[in-house]
Coordinates of C-alpha atoms in Angstrom, one line a residue:
M1 CA 0.0 0.0 0.0
T2 CA 1.4 3.4 -1.0
Q3 CA 1.5 6.2 1.5
L4 CA -1.0 8.1 -0.5
H5 CA -3.4 5.2 -0.4
E6 CA -2.7 4.7 3.3
F7 CA -3.4 8.4 4.2
V8 CA -6.6 8.5 2.0
T9 CA -7.8 5.3 3.7
Y10 CA -7.3 7.0 7.1
L11 CA -9.3 10.0 5.9
K12 CA -12.2 7.8 4.7
E13 CA -12.3 5.6 7.7
E14 CA -12.3 8.5 10.1
S15 CA -16.0 9.7 9.9
G16 CA -15.0 13.1 11.3
F17 CA -13.6 14.0 7.8
D18 CA -16.7 13.1 5.9
R19 CA -17.9 16.7 5.5
L20 CA -14.5 18.4 5.3
L21 CA -12.9 16.6 2.4
P22 CA -15.8 17.0 -0.1
K23 CA -15.9 20.7 0.8
L24 CA -12.1 21.0 0.2
I25 CA -12.6 19.3 -3.1
E26 CA -15.4 21.6 -4.2
R27 CA -13.4 24.6 -3.1
Y28 CA -10.5 23.5 -5.3
R29 CA -12.9 23.0 -8.2
Q30 CA -14.3 26.5 -7.8
L31 CA -11.0 28.3 -7.4
G32 CA -9.0 26.2 -9.8
R33 CA -6.1 26.1 -7.4
I34 CA -5.2 25.0 -3.8
G35 CA -6.2 28.0 -1.7
G36 CA -8.9 29.6 0.3
S37 CA -10.9 28.0 3.1
V38 CA -14.2 26.2 3.9
K39 CA -16.5 26.6 6.9
L40 CA -18.3 23.8 8.7
T41 CA -21.1 24.7 11.1
H42 CA -22.8 22.6 13.8
L43 CA -19.8 20.5 14.4
Q44 CA -20.5 16.9 15.5
P45 CA -18.5 15.2 18.3
N46 CA -16.6 12.9 15.8
E47 CA -15.6 16.0 13.8
K48 CA -14.3 17.8 16.9
M49 CA -12.2 14.8 17.8
A50 CA -10.8 14.2 14.3
F51 CA -10.0 17.9 13.8
T52 CA -8.4 18.2 17.3
T53 CA -6.2 15.2 16.6
F54 CA -5.2 16.1 13.0
F55 CA -4.8 19.9 13.3
R56 CA -3.4 19.7 16.8
K57 CA -5.8 22.4 18.0
D58 CA -8.6 22.1 20.5
Y59 CA -12.0 22.0 18.7
T60 CA -13.9 20.3 21.4
H61 CA -15.7 23.5 22.5
Q62 CA -16.3 24.9 19.1
S63 CA -19.6 24.8 17.3
S64 CA -18.1 25.7 13.9
A65 CA -14.7 25.6 12.2
T66 CA -13.0 27.4 9.3
I67 CA -10.4 25.2 7.7
S68 CA -8.0 26.6 5.2
F69 CA -5.8 24.7 2.7
A70 CA -2.9 26.4 4.4
L71 CA -4.0 24.9 7.8
F72 CA -4.5 21.5 6.2
E73 CA -1.0 21.7 4.6
K74 CA 0.6 22.8 7.9
A75 CA -1.0 19.9 9.7
L76 CA 0.1 17.5 7.0
S77 CA 3.7 18.7 7.2
K78 CA 3.9 17.4 10.7
T79 CA 3.0 13.8 9.7
K80 CA 4.9 11.2 7.8
Y81 CA 2.8 12.1 4.8
A82 CA 4.3 15.6 4.5
H83 CA 5.7 14.9 1.0
L84 CA 2.3 14.2 -0.4
E85 CA 0.7 16.8 -2.7
I86 CA -2.7 18.1 -1.5
K87 CA -4.2 17.8 -5.0
D88 CA -3.1 14.2 -5.2
I89 CA -4.8 13.6 -1.9
L90 CA -8.0 15.2 -3.0
E91 CA -8.1 13.2 -6.3
A92 CA -7.4 10.0 -4.5
Y93 CA -10.2 10.7 -2.1
A94 CA -12.6 11.6 -4.9
G95 CA -11.5 8.6 -6.9
E96 CA -11.1 10.6 -10.1
K97 CA -9.1 13.4 -11.7
L98 CA -10.4 16.7 -10.5
V99 CA -11.7 19.1 -13.1
T100 CA -12.0 22.7 -12.1
K101 CA -15.2 24.7 -12.8
M102 CA -13.3 26.7 -15.4
E103 CA -11.9 23.6 -17.1
E104 CA -15.4 22.1 -17.0
K105 CA -16.9 25.2 -18.6
E106 CA -14.2 25.3 -21.3
Q107 CA -14.8 21.6 -22.1
Y108 CA -18.6 22.2 -22.1
E109 CA -18.2 25.1 -24.5
L110 CA -15.9 23.2 -26.8
Q111 CA -18.2 20.2 -27.0
K112 CA -21.2 22.5 -27.6
E113 CA -19.4 24.4 -30.3
A114 CA -18.5 21.1 -32.0
F115 CA -22.2 19.9 -31.6
F116 CA -23.5 22.9 -33.5
H117 CA -20.7 23.0 -36.1
Q118 CA -21.5 19.4 -37.0
L119 CA -25.2 20.3 -37.4
I120 CA -24.3 23.3 -39.6
D121 CA -22.0 21.1 -41.8
E122 CA -24.8 18.5 -42.2
N123 CA -27.5 21.1 -42.9
P124 CA -26.0 24.0 -45.0
H125 CA -29.5 25.1 -46.2
A126 CA -30.3 25.9 -42.5
A127 CA -26.9 27.3 -41.6
R128 CA -28.1 30.9 -40.9
W129 CA -30.7 29.7 -38.5
L130 CA -28.3 27.2 -36.8
H131 CA -25.7 30.0 -36.3
F132 CA -28.5 32.1 -34.8
V133 CA -29.3 29.3 -32.4
K134 CA -25.7 28.6 -31.6
N135 CA -25.1 32.3 -30.8
K136 CA -28.1 32.3 -28.4
G137 CA -30.2 34.6 -30.5
R138 CA -33.6 35.7 -29.4
G139 CA -36.0 32.9 -28.5
T140 CA -33.4 30.1 -28.4
R141 CA -33.2 29.6 -24.6
F142 CA -35.4 26.6 -24.7
L143 CA -33.1 24.9 -27.2
H144 CA -30.0 25.5 -25.1
S145 CA -31.9 24.2 -22.0
L146 CA -32.7 21.1 -24.0
Y147 CA -29.0 20.7 -24.9
D148 CA -28.2 20.6 -21.2
E149 CA -31.0 18.1 -20.5
N150 CA -30.4 15.8 -23.4
F151 CA -28.2 16.9 -26.3
Q152 CA -29.0 13.7 -28.3
L153 CA -32.7 14.7 -28.2
L154 CA -31.8 18.2 -29.3
R155 CA -29.8 16.7 -32.2
T156 CA -32.9 14.8 -33.3
V157 CA -35.2 17.8 -32.9
I158 CA -32.9 20.1 -35.0
Q159 CA -32.4 17.4 -37.7
H160 CA -36.1 17.0 -38.1
V161 CA -36.6 20.8 -38.3
C162 CA -33.8 21.1 -40.9
Q163 CA -35.4 18.4 -42.9
A164 CA -38.8 20.2 -42.6
L165 CA -37.2 23.5 -43.9
K166 CA -35.9 21.6 -46.9
Q167 CA -39.3 20.2 -47.7
L168 CA -41.7 23.1 -47.1
P169 CA -44.6 23.2 -49.5
R170 CA -43.8 25.2 -52.7
G171 CA -45.9 27.4 -54.9
N172 CA -49.7 27.4 -54.2
R173 CA -49.6 23.9 -52.6
F174 CA -50.4 23.7 -48.9
E175 CA -50.2 20.8 -46.4
R176 CA -51.8 20.0 -43.2
L177 CA -49.3 20.0 -40.4
P178 CA -49.9 16.5 -39.1
F179 CA -49.4 15.0 -42.6
F180 CA -46.3 17.2 -43.1
A181 CA -45.0 15.9 -39.8
Q182 CA -45.7 12.3 -40.8
K183 CA -43.8 12.8 -44.0
I184 CA -40.8 14.2 -42.3
T185 CA -40.6 12.2 -39.0
K186 CA -43.0 9.3 -39.5
N187 CA -45.0 10.8 -36.5
P188 CA -48.0 12.9 -37.2
H189 CA -47.7 14.6 -33.8
A190 CA -44.0 15.4 -34.1
F191 CA -44.7 19.1 -34.8
D192 CA -47.5 19.6 -32.3
L193 CA -46.9 23.1 -31.0
D194 CA -46.8 22.1 -27.4
G195 CA -43.7 19.9 -28.0
E196 CA -40.1 20.7 -28.4
Q197 CA -40.0 19.9 -32.2
G198 CA -43.1 22.1 -32.8
K199 CA -41.6 25.0 -30.9
A200 CA -38.3 24.6 -32.8
L201 CA -40.0 24.5 -36.1
L202 CA -42.0 27.7 -35.3
H203 CA -38.7 29.4 -34.2
A204 CA -37.0 28.4 -37.5
L205 CA -39.9 29.7 -39.5
Q206 CA -40.0 33.0 -37.5
F207 CA -36.3 33.4 -38.1
H208 CA -36.8 33.2 -41.9
L209 CA -39.6 35.8 -41.7
Y210 CA -37.5 38.0 -39.5
E211 CA -34.6 37.8 -42.0
K212 CA -36.9 38.8 -44.8
G213 CA -38.2 41.8 -42.7
E214 CA -41.7 40.5 -42.5
I215 CA -41.7 40.4 -38.7
S216 CA -39.7 42.6 -36.3
F217 CA -39.3 40.1 -33.4
I218 CA -38.8 36.4 -32.8
Y219 CA -41.2 35.4 -30.0
S220 CA -40.7 32.6 -27.5
Q221 CA -44.4 32.5 -26.7
L222 CA -47.0 32.7 -29.4
T223 CA -50.7 32.6 -29.2
S224 CA -52.5 29.9 -31.1
E225 CA -53.5 32.5 -33.8
E226 CA -50.0 33.8 -34.1
A227 CA -48.7 30.3 -34.5
N228 CA -51.2 29.6 -37.2
D229 CA -50.2 32.8 -39.0
I230 CA -46.5 31.8 -39.0
L231 CA -47.3 28.3 -40.2
Q232 CA -49.6 29.5 -43.0
S233 CA -46.9 31.9 -44.2
F234 CA -45.2 28.7 -45.3
H235 CA -48.4 27.0 -46.5
L236 CA -48.6 24.7 -43.4
L237 CA -52.1 24.4 -41.9
R238 CA -53.2 23.1 -38.5
D239 CA -56.8 23.1 -39.7
D240 CA -58.3 24.1 -43.0
L241 CA -61.8 24.4 -41.5
L242 CA -60.7 27.0 -38.9
N243 CA -58.6 28.8 -41.5
F244 CA -61.4 30.9 -42.9
V245 CA -62.3 34.4 -44.2
T246 CA -65.6 36.2 -43.8
C247 CA -67.0 37.6 -47.0
I248 CA -70.1 39.0 -48.6
G249 CA -71.0 40.5 -51.9
L250 CA -68.7 38.4 -54.0
L251 CA -69.1 36.2 -57.1
G252 CA -66.9 33.4 -58.2
T253 CA -66.4 30.3 -60.3
T254 CA -64.9 26.9 -59.9
S255 CA -63.9 24.3 -62.4
K256 CA -67.5 23.2 -62.4
G257 CA -69.0 26.7 -63.2
D258 CA -70.5 29.4 -61.1
Y259 CA -69.9 29.1 -57.3
E260 CA -73.4 28.7 -56.1
L261 CA -72.6 29.3 -52.4
F262 CA -71.7 32.9 -53.2
Q263 CA -74.9 33.4 -55.2
A264 CA -77.1 31.9 -52.4
A265 CA -75.4 34.0 -49.8
N266 CA -75.9 37.2 -51.8
R267 CA -79.6 36.4 -52.3
E268 CA -80.0 35.9 -48.5
Q269 CA -77.8 38.9 -47.7
A270 CA -75.7 36.6 -45.6
A271 CA -72.0 36.9 -44.7
L272 CA -70.1 33.7 -45.2
N273 CA -67.3 32.2 -43.1
L274 CA -65.5 30.6 -46.0
P275 CA -63.0 28.0 -45.0
L276 CA -59.8 27.4 -46.9
R277 CA -61.0 24.1 -48.3
E278 CA -63.7 26.1 -50.1
V279 CA -61.4 29.0 -51.2
V280 CA -59.1 26.6 -53.0
K281 CA -62.0 25.4 -55.2
L282 CA -62.3 28.9 -56.6
T283 CA -60.8 29.7 -60.0
T284 CA -62.0 33.3 -60.1
C285 CA -63.5 35.9 -57.8
R286 CA -64.9 39.4 -58.3
P287 CA -67.3 41.8 -56.6
I288 CA -71.0 41.5 -57.1
M289 CA -71.0 45.2 -58.3
G290 CA -68.4 47.6 -59.5
N291 CA -64.7 46.8 -59.4
A292 CA -63.8 47.4 -55.8
V293 CA -63.7 45.1 -52.7
F294 CA -63.3 46.5 -49.2
I295 CA -61.3 44.7 -46.5
V296 CA -61.4 45.3 -42.8
E297 CA -59.6 43.2 -40.1
N298 CA -62.0 43.8 -37.2
S299 CA -65.2 41.6 -37.1
G300 CA -67.0 44.2 -35.0
V301 CA -66.4 46.8 -37.7
C302 CA -67.5 44.4 -40.4
A303 CA -70.7 43.6 -38.5
T304 CA -71.5 47.3 -38.0
I305 CA -71.0 48.1 -41.7
L306 CA -73.5 45.3 -42.5
D307 CA -76.0 46.5 -39.9
R308 CA -76.0 50.0 -41.5
W309 CA -75.7 49.0 -45.2
P310 CA -78.7 49.9 -47.4
F311 CA -79.5 46.4 -48.8
P312 CA -80.8 44.7 -50.9
E313 CA -77.5 44.7 -52.8
P314 CA -74.8 43.5 -50.4
P315 CA -71.5 45.4 -50.2
P316 CA -68.4 43.6 -51.5
L317 CA -66.8 43.2 -48.1
I318 CA -64.1 40.9 -46.6
C319 CA -63.2 40.6 -42.9
T320 CA -59.9 38.9 -42.0
H321 CA -60.5 38.7 -38.2
G322 CA -57.0 39.9 -37.4
Q323 CA -53.9 38.7 -39.1
F324 CA -54.3 37.4 -42.7
K325 CA -55.0 33.7 -42.8
L326 CA -54.1 31.8 -45.9
A327 CA -57.8 31.7 -46.8
A328 CA -57.9 35.5 -47.0
L329 CA -54.7 35.8 -48.9
L330 CA -55.7 33.3 -51.5
L331 CA -59.1 35.0 -51.9
I332 CA -57.3 38.4 -52.3
D333 CA -54.9 36.8 -54.9
L334 CA -58.0 35.8 -57.0
L335 CA -59.4 39.3 -56.8
V336 CA -56.0 40.7 -58.0
K337 CA -56.0 38.4 -61.0
E338 CA -59.4 39.9 -62.0
N339 CA -57.8 43.4 -61.7
V340 CA -60.1 44.3 -58.8
T341 CA -59.2 47.4 -56.7
I342 CA -58.8 46.4 -53.0
Y343 CA -59.4 48.9 -50.3
Y344 CA -57.8 47.9 -47.0
S345 CA -58.5 49.5 -43.6
G346 CA -57.1 48.4 -40.2
D347 CA -56.1 49.7 -36.8
F348 CA -53.4 52.2 -36.0
D349 CA -51.0 50.1 -34.0
G350 CA -47.8 48.1 -34.8
E351 CA -49.6 45.1 -36.1
G352 CA -52.2 47.1 -38.0
L353 CA -49.6 49.1 -40.0
Q354 CA -47.6 45.9 -40.6
M355 CA -50.7 44.2 -42.1
A356 CA -51.4 47.2 -44.3
Q357 CA -47.8 47.3 -45.5
R358 CA -47.7 43.5 -46.1
L359 CA -50.9 43.6 -48.2
K360 CA -49.8 46.7 -50.1
K361 CA -46.4 45.1 -51.0
R362 CA -48.2 41.8 -52.0
A363 CA -50.3 43.6 -54.6
P364 CA -49.0 47.2 -54.9
E365 CA -50.9 48.1 -58.1
H366 CA -54.2 46.8 -56.7
V367 CA -54.3 47.6 -53.0
K368 CA -55.2 51.0 -51.8
L369 CA -54.7 51.9 -48.1
W370 CA -58.1 53.1 -46.9
R371 CA -58.3 55.7 -44.1
Y372 CA -54.6 55.5 -43.2
S373 CA -53.8 59.2 -43.3
L374 CA -52.4 61.3 -40.5
K375 CA -55.8 63.0 -40.2
D376 CA -57.5 59.6 -39.8
Y377 CA -55.1 58.6 -37.0
Q378 CA -55.7 61.9 -35.2
H379 CA -59.4 61.3 -35.5
C380 CA -59.4 57.8 -34.0
I381 CA -56.5 58.1 -31.6
S382 CA -57.3 56.3 -28.3
N383 CA -56.1 56.6 -24.7
K384 CA -54.4 53.2 -24.9
D385 CA -50.6 53.4 -24.7
L386 CA -48.6 51.4 -27.2
E387 CA -46.3 49.0 -25.3
N388 CA -42.6 49.1 -26.2
E389 CA -42.9 45.8 -28.0
R390 CA -45.7 47.1 -30.2
L391 CA -44.0 50.4 -30.8
S392 CA -40.9 48.5 -32.0
R393 CA -43.0 46.9 -34.7
L394 CA -43.3 50.4 -36.2
N395 CA -39.6 50.3 -37.0
M396 CA -40.4 47.7 -39.6
I397 CA -42.6 50.1 -41.5
D398 CA -40.9 51.5 -44.6
L399 CA -43.8 52.1 -47.0
P400 CA -43.7 55.8 -48.0
E401 CA -47.4 56.4 -47.6
L402 CA -47.3 55.2 -44.0
M403 CA -44.2 57.0 -42.9
E404 CA -46.0 60.2 -41.8
V405 CA -48.5 58.4 -39.6
R406 CA -45.8 56.0 -38.3
E407 CA -43.8 59.0 -37.0
E408 CA -46.8 60.5 -35.4
M409 CA -47.6 57.2 -33.7
I410 CA -44.1 56.9 -32.4
N411 CA -44.4 60.4 -31.0
Q412 CA -47.8 59.9 -29.5
K413 CA -47.3 56.3 -28.3
K414 CA -51.0 55.8 -28.7
A415 CA -53.1 53.3 -30.7
G416 CA -56.0 54.3 -32.9
Y417 CA -58.9 52.0 -33.8
Q418 CA -61.2 51.5 -36.7
E419 CA -64.4 51.8 -34.6
E420 CA -64.0 55.6 -34.6
L421 CA -63.9 55.7 -38.4
I422 CA -67.1 53.7 -39.0
D423 CA -69.1 56.7 -40.5
E424 CA -66.2 57.6 -42.8
L425 CA -65.8 54.0 -43.9
I426 CA -69.4 53.5 -44.8
H427 CA -69.5 56.9 -46.6
D428 CA -66.5 55.9 -48.7
M429 CA -68.0 52.6 -49.6
K430 CA -71.3 54.1 -50.7
I431 CA -69.4 56.6 -53.0
I432 CA -67.1 54.0 -54.5
C433 CA -69.7 51.3 -55.0

């Protein structure tokens, strides 16, 4: 038996050292060197006896003790084990080579760096997103937490998301999310939005929209509607029945002829909640009268217009119910193909201006921004403060015809709402129709 083994055996067999040695080991790992001290409180009788014997100092009347490495080394020097290195003693006691916290962190960072570089090499088409994740960009904390919990699971999650990015629906084709997940992972629930893979997919999609300037933030938490909007931007649908647009006063055709549902609704002066599965049947769409269609995003505004409209002829009116769903965008595309003029009116807040800008850029020659002047904003300004997050969305507005109102909104820090413009909206519609 070597003297190192002999001394460590003594330390392990003497129960009075059971708390001291682990504390000295942890202190070394924290400092990265032999130095400093540790404190033990509520000393037990066996500890008092062991310390009194080894350190040659009376601890029998003490309730606590502060033991420094210098004190330990001094006591050791008065024994036959004086030649032993304290680090060797600590490693022998621990039964393994001691790694300092700094060394552990360096090793962790190197392994993590290698982990992400391998994923980047394997998925060059997703390299920009992966670099964003690796560099702890906005909204990536949950991915780094997953790395710490189970890096192999994170590898699988990221590989599936990268495969999904490569196989997103193209052109006018759309896919239901469960079937898309089945195709990518062989599991229809793989991209459920309450799971890690679903959250990672949403983050990757947000990143691509952010890079294109279509959104101003990448959010960690999304509402169900916001998640649906992100997915539909890439032609992925959670449900093509709940993906709908409300409309009235339209005519259309399908491959079988006139779209009778529109005709029946117009006869009954009824507004239709038209789901995406019906919209995709249409080959053409146009207003029942004139060459203009009016779009509002607020259902209350839409209902009030209908309440006050002088039927029997229904107004050519569309309501998006907030952010544009794919059903609304496809219906708008059909109107554009028929060279219809589209008047769009929304709220004066970050999201409202973003929606107006998005639609205008989608069809610049056909979309007219309706009641978006500085005078209109001043007329409908509310007492509701715009939160910093919503104000920041205004930084994404670069459409020339919105710049004046954007600057005033930044100065006022107040939202404005369509409800205050109802009389003006109805007046405009009567004149244009």
